[in-house]
Amino acid sequence: MNQLVIHEGSIIITLRLSRPIRLAALLIGVLGAVVLSLWVGSTTSSAAEMLHALFTPQDTVADISIREIRWPRTVTALAAGAALGVAGTLIQGHTRNPIAEPGLLGINQGAALAIVAVATVSGPLQPWPQALLALFGALVAAVIVFGLGQVDGSRGSPVTLILVGAAVTALCAGVVSTLVLLSEAALETLRFWQVGSVVHGYHAFLALWPLLLLGIVLAVANARQLNALTLGEATARSLGITAGRARVIGLGAVVVLSGFAVTLAGPIAFLGLLVPHVVRRLYGADYRWLVPAAAAAGPLLLVSSDILGRVLARPGELPVGVVVAIIGAPYFVYVARRRKLVSV
Amino acid sequence: MKRRHSFITALTLAAVALVSLIVHISVGGTPIAPGDVFTTLLGQAPDQRTALTIWEFRLPRSIAAVCAGIGLGVAGALTQTVARNPLASPDILGITNGAAAGAVALMAFTSQVSGLPAGLSVYGLPIAATLGGLLAAGAVFALVWHTSLESSRLVLVGMGISGLCAALTSWMLTLGEVTNAQQALTWMAGTVNGASWEDLGGMPIVILGMALLGGLMRNQREVLALDSDTARGLGVHLSRDRLIVLGVATILAIAATVIAGPLAFVALASGHAARMLARTTIPPVLHSALVGAIFVLLADLIAARTFSVVLPAGVATAVIGAPYLIYLVLNRSRVRVKA
């Protein structure tokens, strides 16, 4: 049933479909993006070539490029997108700040810094040590940003949090550049820890997928508590929710998911900002639906951005972090410019 | 008393700047004694080789650092005055990143289209950087002009535009044939490595002229620093004066970016630090210029001369400036809670 909805002064026609159907539509979108991602590259494969590569692989050029290059990067984008989307949704929920996200708050850069700092001394790391370092770095950055962001009395004004986050991001990015330049690493590795790309993460994904699972389980467990906390901490307490415990679980999920995403794809900013805004439009304010929807919308956005990066810079390609920033920065401006930063 | 304090700090800062300049020239691949630097600059070089090293290699680099510092410092002081907001500086607002994006866009364009006049890559660069910087500044100020410039919205919108310009710059660096990693670093982080007299071109004159102009607009600055109702009550054409001062600041920031790339936090920190040192209500232009020059000279010394690898100065200004931003933000919010 079509319905007119007055939304922030503009009139939008929304399709009133039930929420499971909308989630299914989102998942079909993800599937479409995956197919497109396997299809489009520096050369575009035909449908026959794709089927051939997927079901009866031989060592033809098309088979190898699809199985060895496009499939791994697609899976990496799916996993990193889900992690960042859910992390962004949780952060915006807990801070009630519509412009918070792990990239802008310096959590992703903190994770990248921890990895780079150890890797420049010890040489290349295995996925698990790398992931543990990323979790440690993300945790330290999160504690610093949330700690300093709350100095001004109440739970941190949106602007204070973002500015402290920007400073921590700049600081970590500066040190990462220094370390990378000093270790005279190849330009490829340099770009990876500065911008974020999904080209190298498949190996890490095969080892680290339990972390993604853990993060999403924590997020789902956190969803009901977050619903109660949205009503205010006093109401939440009367509903039997301990605010402190809920915040710790939420922060834990954010750290696990951000650390995982950074280990796979480097520090990607703005994705965690976009996803919650998209899913709130589709699902309203119920976090029991927002979390799974973010786990579908994040991959959709990241895979699409990755495809766009391959098309925009042919015959080379654009790191996905740059594409997401080109889309996300104007949206950030749009949200920041609205009359008042509405709490979510 | 107040004037005297301000005069003494200016003199002290000038002395520190001079010492930093001489140290900056003397430290390098082959160190030159500070005394020799001094006599060479006065035209009595001890030998031919020292003279050549200083005049051809060391001095352009040091002048680049000084000019970038002056440009950014004064630009920061001016925007902070107009917006009445210590966080509103051209580097936070995306003007420097916009200028860098403009310059890189031209480089990407000229590397893909053949048969362009050779002059385009030489004279086109400052023009393209100016267009990019003006576009970014115009976008930021136009998007928030309807509300007060003091609001944090200005800073947030600026941060968004800044991020967009940085992303566009890295995109265009992949489009153009920027095989030279040093060149790419210049436009991403900011550096004065390898600056030559040809690179500087007329930029030092632009910067000194605009800085002087900014310093002379003392009356406008002091009125703009009042709240807008009072300023209007005094019969000031507020929008016009704001536009003029912001225009001067934008040109300064762009010229500094053409020389040294988008050095982070120099404009933000210099204006504010100068205001604290001089104990004035608005950032003083002369002090800000000197603090900016000292900041860039020292940052370049740390970045380029501490390690075996020559790092870009922008890395050091980011690492030094970021804690300063945190300090500013926390200080500001504490003041607001008190009020």
XYZ file of C-alpha atoms in Angstrom:
683
model
C 0.000 0.000 0.000
C 1.447 3.359 -0.982
C 1.278 6.105 1.602
C 2.232 9.743 1.815
C 4.496 10.475 4.737
C 5.460 13.981 5.802
C 9.134 13.695 6.595
C 11.162 16.721 7.695
C 9.092 19.059 5.593
C 9.439 17.077 2.395
C 6.925 14.620 1.066
C 8.185 11.143 0.407
C 6.171 8.266 -0.930
C 7.087 5.135 0.947
C 6.091 1.618 0.218
C 4.490 0.217 3.327
C 5.810 -3.285 3.239
C 6.224 -5.448 6.278
C 9.657 -5.405 7.840
C 10.656 -8.989 6.960
C 9.865 -8.255 3.319
C 11.946 -5.076 3.441
C 14.837 -7.035 4.939
C 14.445 -9.627 2.195
C 14.529 -6.842 -0.408
C 17.753 -5.564 1.161
C 19.255 -9.057 0.980
C 18.260 -9.375 -2.687
C 20.049 -6.059 -3.208
C 23.166 -7.508 -1.583
C 22.942 -10.565 -3.855
C 22.656 -8.314 -6.896
C 25.701 -6.326 -5.780
C 27.680 -9.548 -5.325
C 26.805 -10.706 -8.848
C 27.766 -7.302 -10.225
C 31.001 -7.354 -8.245
C 31.980 -10.714 -9.781
C 31.031 -9.426 -13.185
C 32.681 -6.002 -13.396
C 36.415 -5.476 -13.345
C 39.128 -4.129 -15.595
C 37.482 -6.438 -18.148
C 33.791 -7.260 -17.933
C 33.025 -10.975 -17.980
C 30.024 -12.517 -19.719
C 27.321 -14.424 -17.852
C 28.572 -17.685 -19.334
C 32.089 -16.985 -18.086
C 30.767 -16.278 -14.610
C 28.783 -19.501 -14.414
C 31.756 -21.362 -15.810
C 34.039 -19.903 -13.153
C 31.629 -20.589 -10.311
C 30.569 -24.130 -11.107
C 33.087 -25.713 -13.478
C 36.322 -23.872 -12.851
C 39.297 -24.455 -15.127
C 42.429 -22.396 -15.425
C 41.205 -19.907 -18.007
C 42.019 -16.233 -17.501
C 38.387 -15.352 -16.797
C 38.057 -18.175 -14.259
C 41.176 -17.106 -12.410
C 40.311 -13.429 -12.335
C 36.839 -14.222 -10.995
C 37.832 -16.886 -8.484
C 41.175 -15.496 -7.339
C 40.575 -11.750 -7.496
C 36.917 -10.764 -7.620
C 35.450 -13.394 -5.295
C 37.959 -12.748 -2.449
C 37.531 -8.968 -2.593
C 33.753 -9.321 -2.723
C 33.741 -11.504 0.386
C 36.087 -9.070 2.140
C 33.799 -6.159 1.275
C 30.757 -8.075 2.513
C 32.374 -8.866 5.860
C 33.938 -5.435 6.442
C 30.720 -3.721 5.371
C 28.616 -5.746 7.787
C 31.041 -5.048 10.640
C 31.251 -1.298 10.021
C 27.525 -0.928 9.400
C 26.591 -2.620 12.663
C 29.340 -0.797 14.584
C 28.112 2.560 13.274
C 24.517 1.751 14.210
C 25.526 0.809 17.753
C 27.706 3.911 18.226
C 24.979 6.238 16.997
C 22.522 4.482 19.279
C 24.664 4.698 22.392
C 25.899 8.262 21.880
C 22.535 9.370 20.403
C 24.722 11.305 18.011
C 23.735 11.181 14.327
C 27.254 11.956 13.096
C 29.180 9.448 15.210
C 30.850 6.461 13.568
C 33.997 4.391 14.144
C 35.907 6.045 11.285
C 35.262 9.654 12.299
C 35.766 8.943 16.020
C 39.299 7.659 15.417
C 38.544 4.065 16.464
C 39.487 2.688 13.038
C 42.675 4.772 12.865
C 43.593 3.622 16.389
C 43.322 0.007 15.274
C 45.415 0.716 12.175
C 48.055 2.465 14.280
C 48.397 -0.511 16.659
C 48.924 -2.891 13.731
C 51.387 -0.640 11.903
C 53.360 0.161 15.070
C 54.046 -3.512 15.771
C 54.363 -4.575 12.137
C 57.131 -2.047 11.430
C 59.219 -3.623 14.206
C 58.360 -7.288 13.771
C 57.673 -7.526 10.038
C 54.442 -8.901 8.503
C 52.008 -10.405 11.021
C 49.622 -13.351 10.940
C 45.877 -12.540 10.913
C 45.205 -13.331 14.581
C 48.034 -11.286 16.150
C 47.045 -8.508 13.761
C 43.403 -8.728 14.849
C 44.305 -8.690 18.558
C 46.445 -5.603 18.014
C 43.586 -3.997 16.096
C 41.168 -4.739 18.952
C 43.632 -3.260 21.435
C 44.141 -0.125 19.343
C 40.411 0.287 18.759
C 39.726 -0.103 22.483
C 42.354 2.467 23.495
C 41.113 4.969 20.912
C 37.482 4.415 21.915
C 38.239 4.884 25.617
C 40.237 8.065 24.922
C 37.608 9.579 22.616
C 34.593 8.706 24.766
C 36.468 9.661 27.948
C 37.563 13.069 26.668
C 34.312 13.634 24.780
C 32.343 13.423 28.004
C 34.345 15.972 29.949
C 31.746 18.674 29.402
C 29.221 17.403 31.901
C 26.432 15.406 30.275
C 27.089 12.538 27.893
C 29.312 14.431 25.474
C 27.794 16.950 23.077
C 27.762 15.671 19.489
C 30.266 18.309 18.403
C 32.774 17.733 21.215
C 32.806 14.017 20.487
C 33.346 14.543 16.755
C 36.125 17.100 17.261
C 37.999 14.937 19.747
C 37.514 12.072 17.297
C 38.905 14.175 14.460
C 41.954 15.045 16.547
C 42.587 11.402 17.503
C 42.123 10.416 13.843
C 44.637 13.039 12.709
C 47.109 12.048 15.412
C 46.930 8.316 14.605
C 47.017 8.969 10.845
C 50.107 11.163 11.291
C 51.944 8.512 13.286
C 50.889 5.794 10.818
C 52.283 7.868 7.911
C 55.502 8.422 9.829
C 55.974 4.739 10.636
C 55.098 3.589 7.138
C 57.457 6.088 5.505
C 60.262 5.222 7.947
C 59.961 1.499 7.302
C 60.232 2.181 3.567
C 57.401 -0.203 2.849
C 56.034 -0.677 -0.647
C 53.543 1.944 -1.794
C 50.797 -0.692 -1.886
C 51.001 -1.464 1.843
C 51.282 2.234 2.572
C 47.993 3.029 0.901
C 46.278 0.111 2.597
C 46.793 1.417 6.137
C 46.068 4.996 5.170
C 42.960 4.716 3.043
C 41.296 1.343 3.301
C 40.836 -1.155 0.490
C 39.336 -4.628 0.179
C 42.016 -6.111 -2.074
C 44.094 -7.919 0.544
C 41.668 -9.027 3.242
C 40.481 -12.485 2.157
C 43.255 -14.396 3.904
C 42.467 -12.538 7.119
C 38.730 -13.156 6.688
C 39.191 -16.937 6.453
C 40.960 -16.871 9.822
C 38.965 -14.192 11.590
C 35.309 -14.783 10.665
C 34.491 -15.897 14.249
C 35.216 -12.314 15.356
C 32.550 -10.979 13.014
C 30.130 -13.548 14.380
C 30.992 -12.592 17.965
C 30.526 -8.902 17.206
C 27.148 -9.429 15.586
C 25.950 -11.708 18.408
C 26.949 -9.023 20.937
C 25.169 -6.395 18.831
C 21.979 -8.433 18.623
C 22.122 -9.012 22.380
C 22.595 -5.272 22.820
C 19.622 -4.335 20.618
C 16.878 -4.803 23.216
C 18.896 -2.927 25.854
C 19.481 -0.121 23.374
C 15.739 0.109 22.718
C 15.179 0.598 26.445
C 18.055 3.080 26.788
C 16.534 5.200 24.018
C 13.706 5.925 26.459
C 16.197 7.370 28.948
C 18.393 5.686 31.543
C 15.795 5.953 34.322
C 13.106 4.248 32.236
C 15.618 1.633 31.160
C 16.426 0.901 34.800
C 12.761 0.425 35.589
C 12.619 -2.054 32.709
C 15.412 -4.035 34.336
C 18.250 -2.837 32.091
C 21.527 -1.828 33.724
C 22.801 1.115 31.700
C 26.447 0.477 32.582
C 26.377 -3.147 31.502
C 24.530 -2.314 28.293
C 27.107 0.366 27.430
C 30.001 -2.037 28.069
C 28.432 -4.676 25.816
C 27.781 -2.056 23.142
C 31.300 -0.664 23.310
C 32.682 -4.223 23.282
C 30.727 -5.009 20.125
C 31.900 -1.771 18.481
C 35.550 -2.500 19.314
C 35.364 -6.106 18.088
C 33.606 -5.127 14.851
C 35.843 -2.120 14.107
C 39.013 -4.067 14.880
C 37.822 -6.878 12.606
C 36.951 -4.475 9.785
C 40.299 -2.678 10.022
C 42.268 -5.939 9.953
C 40.444 -6.886 6.758
C 40.151 -3.608 4.927
C 42.135 -0.864 6.667
C 40.582 2.261 8.160
C 37.403 3.047 6.185
C 35.590 6.191 7.324
C 32.001 7.341 6.684
C 30.478 3.877 6.050
C 29.389 3.577 9.676
C 27.822 7.025 9.300
C 25.796 6.245 6.180
C 24.423 2.825 7.102
C 22.453 3.771 10.263
C 20.841 6.688 8.447
C 19.735 4.423 5.613
C 18.357 1.705 7.868
C 16.594 4.172 10.183
C 14.704 5.460 7.156
C 13.656 1.901 6.362
C 13.027 0.513 9.830
C 12.357 3.374 12.225
C 13.898 3.154 15.678
C 13.655 -0.502 16.734
C 17.218 -1.745 17.164
C 16.104 -5.375 16.988
C 15.471 -4.646 13.302
C 18.130 -1.952 12.811
C 21.039 -4.266 13.697
C 20.238 -7.023 11.167
C 19.287 -4.430 8.583
C 22.643 -2.684 9.112
C 24.375 -6.043 8.689
C 22.753 -6.203 5.232
C 22.942 -2.521 4.232
C 26.652 -2.205 5.173
C 27.749 -4.939 2.740
C 25.441 -3.537 0.052
C 27.040 -0.084 0.333
C 30.624 -1.316 0.582
C 30.371 -3.796 -2.317
C 28.668 -1.138 -4.471
C 31.387 1.394 -3.590
C 34.055 -1.144 -4.470
C 32.439 -1.730 -7.872
C 32.232 2.027 -8.394
C 35.937 2.321 -7.535
C 36.788 -0.178 -10.261
C 34.669 1.677 -12.841
C 35.666 5.252 -11.914
C 39.411 4.827 -12.250
C 39.741 2.385 -15.144
C 42.158 0.862 -16.037
C 43.434 1.276 -12.471
C 41.156 1.292 -9.488
C 40.234 3.505 -6.599
C 40.593 2.158 -3.031
C 37.125 1.605 -1.611
C 37.892 3.930 1.320
C 38.199 6.863 -1.106
C 34.907 6.026 -2.839
C 33.053 5.763 0.474
C 34.517 9.124 1.545
C 33.433 10.774 -1.721
C 29.866 9.543 -1.106
C 29.882 9.894 2.676
C 31.455 13.334 3.145
C 28.655 15.234 1.359
C 26.115 13.262 3.391
C 28.000 14.199 6.566
C 27.721 17.858 5.495
C 24.007 17.399 4.867
C 23.405 15.937 8.337
C 25.646 18.485 10.070
C 23.996 21.397 8.299
C 20.446 20.600 9.380
C 18.966 23.143 11.769
C 19.647 21.166 14.854
C 21.599 18.011 15.441
C 18.630 15.851 16.330
C 19.432 13.164 18.838
C 18.625 9.699 17.601
C 50.849 48.356 29.660
C 48.904 46.055 27.386
C 50.528 47.513 24.282
C 53.910 47.142 25.871
C 53.335 43.487 26.667
C 52.167 42.843 23.135
C 55.229 44.669 21.739
C 57.639 42.671 23.878
C 56.065 39.343 22.914
C 56.228 40.308 19.244
C 59.921 41.148 19.623
C 60.612 37.880 21.440
C 58.715 35.884 18.808
C 60.641 37.635 16.039
C 63.910 36.700 17.738
C 62.786 33.074 18.132
C 61.693 33.012 14.492
C 65.095 34.332 13.370
C 66.947 31.738 15.452
C 64.669 28.963 14.098
C 65.325 30.172 10.560
C 69.090 30.088 11.028
C 68.961 26.664 12.681
C 66.678 25.474 9.877
C 69.223 26.609 7.281
C 72.228 25.264 9.150
C 70.915 21.746 9.839
C 70.999 19.421 6.854
C 72.942 16.779 4.958
C 76.177 18.638 5.657
C 75.714 20.882 8.694
C 76.791 24.499 8.278
C 77.831 26.466 11.352
C 75.148 29.013 12.345
C 77.785 31.753 12.222
C 78.584 30.893 8.606
C 74.858 30.932 7.787
C 74.597 34.395 9.251
C 77.549 35.822 7.371
C 76.433 34.165 4.124
C 73.008 35.743 4.413
C 74.725 39.083 4.907
C 76.629 38.525 1.682
C 80.036 37.538 3.052
C 80.159 33.790 2.511
C 83.217 31.974 3.900
C 83.571 29.979 0.666
C 81.905 29.366 -2.688
C 80.446 25.988 -1.761
C 78.675 27.217 1.376
C 77.223 30.123 -0.565
C 75.882 27.799 -3.270
C 74.409 25.332 -0.775
C 72.637 28.047 1.177
C 71.399 30.228 -1.669
C 70.358 27.439 -4.022
C 69.178 24.623 -1.753
C 68.715 25.547 1.894
C 67.283 29.043 1.608
C 64.381 28.313 -0.806
C 63.286 25.510 1.468
C 63.459 27.683 4.574
C 61.695 30.565 2.820
C 58.969 28.117 1.745
C 58.500 27.048 5.366
C 58.451 30.659 6.596
C 55.986 31.803 3.923
C 53.672 28.832 4.413
C 53.757 29.487 8.154
C 53.030 33.199 7.782
C 50.240 32.560 5.287
C 48.525 29.905 7.372
C 49.066 31.726 10.673
C 47.525 34.987 9.451
C 44.738 33.164 7.602
C 43.886 31.336 10.815
C 43.896 34.549 12.836
C 41.550 36.238 10.359
C 39.000 33.417 10.050
C 38.999 32.894 13.806
C 38.261 36.586 14.266
C 35.436 36.712 11.729
C 33.782 33.496 12.850
C 34.453 34.342 16.523
C 35.275 30.694 16.853
C 38.755 29.415 17.795
C 38.142 26.264 15.752
C 37.343 28.067 12.497
C 40.653 27.977 10.646
C 41.272 27.333 6.946
C 42.753 23.894 7.561
C 39.749 22.693 9.587
C 37.337 24.365 7.143
C 38.769 22.527 4.143
C 40.212 25.534 2.287
C 43.745 24.124 2.200
C 42.475 20.695 1.156
C 40.332 22.360 -1.510
C 43.362 24.171 -2.901
C 45.308 20.911 -2.962
C 42.424 19.182 -4.768
C 42.377 21.975 -7.350
C 46.104 21.705 -7.969
C 45.982 17.927 -8.286
C 42.955 18.140 -10.593
C 45.024 20.260 -12.964
C 47.911 17.807 -12.772
C 45.564 14.897 -13.559
C 44.043 16.863 -16.441
C 47.331 17.938 -18.017
C 48.774 14.423 -17.800
C 45.829 12.987 -19.725
C 45.327 15.628 -22.413
C 48.257 16.139 -24.766
C 49.092 19.210 -26.823
C 48.419 21.739 -24.085
C 50.614 24.840 -23.923
C 53.637 24.256 -21.707
C 52.837 27.318 -19.636
C 49.651 25.733 -18.333
C 51.426 23.409 -15.929
C 53.537 26.281 -14.582
C 51.102 29.177 -14.338
C 48.025 26.965 -14.203
C 48.894 25.415 -10.858
C 48.373 28.507 -8.687
C 45.207 29.318 -10.644
C 43.799 25.806 -10.258
C 44.694 25.790 -6.554
C 43.005 29.165 -6.135
C 39.861 27.915 -7.860
C 39.791 24.781 -5.704
C 40.366 26.722 -2.505
C 37.773 29.369 -3.362
C 35.268 26.678 -4.288
C 35.768 24.883 -0.977
C 35.648 28.127 1.030
C 32.610 29.322 -0.923
C 30.807 26.027 -0.351
C 31.513 26.008 3.397
C 30.561 29.623 4.044
C 27.540 29.551 1.712
C 26.197 26.443 3.438
C 26.271 28.082 6.875
C 25.882 31.796 5.994
C 22.150 31.764 6.844
C 22.947 30.861 10.433
C 25.562 32.365 12.664
C 29.186 31.729 11.750
C 29.957 31.128 15.404
C 28.048 27.899 15.494
C 29.776 24.575 15.545
C 27.886 23.871 12.327
C 30.537 25.884 10.450
C 33.242 23.605 11.832
C 31.315 20.403 11.100
C 30.415 21.428 7.542
C 34.043 22.436 7.023
C 35.245 19.055 8.253
C 32.931 17.330 5.790
C 34.094 19.450 2.846
C 37.675 18.896 3.962
C 37.190 15.126 3.970
C 35.562 15.283 0.547
C 38.457 17.299 -0.899
C 41.020 14.914 0.589
C 39.188 11.938 -0.948
C 38.955 13.688 -4.328
C 42.683 14.451 -4.133
C 43.573 10.803 -3.628
C 41.238 9.859 -6.475
C 42.878 12.288 -8.868
C 46.344 11.229 -7.784
C 45.464 7.775 -9.171
C 44.088 9.298 -12.398
C 47.055 11.490 -13.192
C 50.472 10.027 -13.660
C 51.889 11.054 -10.339
C 54.692 8.555 -10.312
C 56.674 10.864 -8.094
C 55.859 9.809 -4.531
C 57.313 13.051 -3.193
C 54.848 15.039 -5.276
C 51.934 12.932 -4.078
C 53.022 13.470 -0.471
C 53.174 17.206 -1.025
C 49.534 17.276 -1.972
C 48.308 14.832 0.648
C 50.248 15.831 3.771
C 52.199 18.974 2.958
C 55.972 19.276 2.735
C 58.678 21.775 1.804
C 61.194 19.132 0.734
C 62.951 20.055 -2.462
C 61.377 23.496 -2.713
C 63.231 25.662 -5.241
C 63.063 29.317 -6.213
C 61.016 28.336 -9.290
C 58.481 26.514 -7.085
C 58.093 29.568 -4.883
C 57.497 31.908 -7.815
C 55.575 34.990 -6.794
C 53.888 33.353 -3.826
C 56.044 34.978 -1.101
C 55.055 38.421 -2.436
C 51.360 37.449 -2.432
C 51.623 36.154 1.115
C 53.512 39.134 2.501
C 51.190 41.573 0.734
C 48.025 39.872 1.942
C 49.388 39.461 5.467
C 50.154 43.181 5.517
C 46.653 43.932 4.268
C 45.208 41.714 6.988
C 47.297 43.528 9.572
C 46.134 46.935 8.343
C 42.452 45.997 8.599
C 42.671 46.393 12.332
C 39.437 48.381 12.715
C 37.384 45.928 10.694
C 38.783 43.031 12.674
C 37.997 44.597 15.997
C 34.418 45.379 15.019
C 33.866 41.941 13.502
C 35.020 40.411 16.761
C 32.049 42.006 18.536
C 28.805 40.124 18.383
C 26.857 40.773 15.208
C 24.123 42.936 16.779
C 26.659 45.308 18.346
C 28.628 45.456 15.099
C 25.487 46.293 13.151
C 24.551 48.878 15.777
C 27.873 50.586 15.158
C 26.802 51.061 11.565
C 29.137 48.491 10.061
C 28.298 46.810 6.778
C 28.742 43.421 8.395
C 28.432 41.037 5.435
C 30.742 43.151 3.277
C 33.477 43.380 5.903
C 33.200 39.699 6.678
C 33.541 38.823 3.000
C 36.617 41.040 2.594
C 38.441 39.641 5.621
C 37.493 36.057 4.759
C 38.639 36.677 1.181
C 42.062 37.825 2.348
C 42.286 34.808 4.658
C 41.313 32.435 1.860
C 43.926 33.837 -0.532
C 46.594 33.518 2.185
C 45.659 29.909 2.902
C 45.642 29.044 -0.802
C 49.031 30.683 -1.432
C 50.502 28.786 1.501
C 49.060 25.536 0.125
C 50.556 26.193 -3.318
C 53.974 26.447 -1.655
C 53.807 23.624 0.876
C 50.600 21.618 0.445
C 47.806 21.282 3.027
C 49.818 21.408 6.269
C 47.438 20.344 9.028
C 46.648 22.400 12.140
C 49.157 25.239 11.532
C 46.429 27.825 11.000
C 44.348 26.467 13.860
C 47.150 26.467 16.409
C 48.989 29.656 15.369
C 46.083 32.065 15.663
C 45.056 30.714 19.011
C 48.555 30.457 20.450
C 49.306 34.019 19.329
C 46.201 35.282 21.079
C 47.211 33.575 24.316
C 50.807 34.844 24.129
C 49.833 38.432 23.372
C 46.898 38.305 25.822
C 44.591 40.080 23.394
C 40.906 39.498 22.757
C 41.323 38.748 19.055
C 44.269 36.919 17.464
C 46.903 39.546 16.577
C 48.089 39.282 12.956
C 51.801 39.948 13.522
C 52.089 37.437 16.352
C 50.118 34.819 14.415
C 52.441 35.224 11.417
C 55.514 34.747 13.609
C 54.059 31.775 15.500
C 53.042 30.170 12.184
C 56.537 30.608 10.752
C 58.160 29.166 13.899
C 55.705 26.248 13.930
C 56.379 25.227 10.317
C 60.167 25.714 10.635
C 60.354 23.539 13.759
C 57.907 20.933 12.402
C 60.007 20.637 9.258
C 63.199 20.354 11.326
C 61.659 17.539 13.374
C 60.130 15.714 10.408
C 62.935 16.070 7.900
C 66.053 15.935 10.057
C 65.347 13.599 12.980
C 65.099 10.312 11.125
C 67.159 8.686 8.429
C 64.250 9.203 6.032
C 63.141 12.733 5.164
C 59.514 12.932 6.317
C 57.023 15.535 5.099
C 56.513 18.448 7.484
C 52.736 17.869 7.389
C 53.162 14.660 9.361
C 54.822 16.562 12.202
C 52.295 19.409 12.201
C 49.496 16.807 12.403
C 51.073 14.949 15.310
C 51.872 18.171 17.204
C 48.639 19.948 16.272
C 46.150 17.172 17.069
C 46.668 17.262 20.862
C 46.353 21.040 20.627
C 42.942 20.609 18.956
C 41.850 18.300 21.792
C 43.027 20.884 24.314
C 41.092 23.624 22.502
C 37.901 21.564 22.303
C 37.978 20.548 25.957
C 38.845 24.053 27.073
C 35.972 25.445 25.055
C 33.423 23.012 26.390
C 34.547 23.621 29.974
C 34.023 27.345 29.460
C 30.572 26.680 28.104
C 29.600 24.579 31.128
C 30.722 27.375 33.428
C 28.734 30.036 31.585
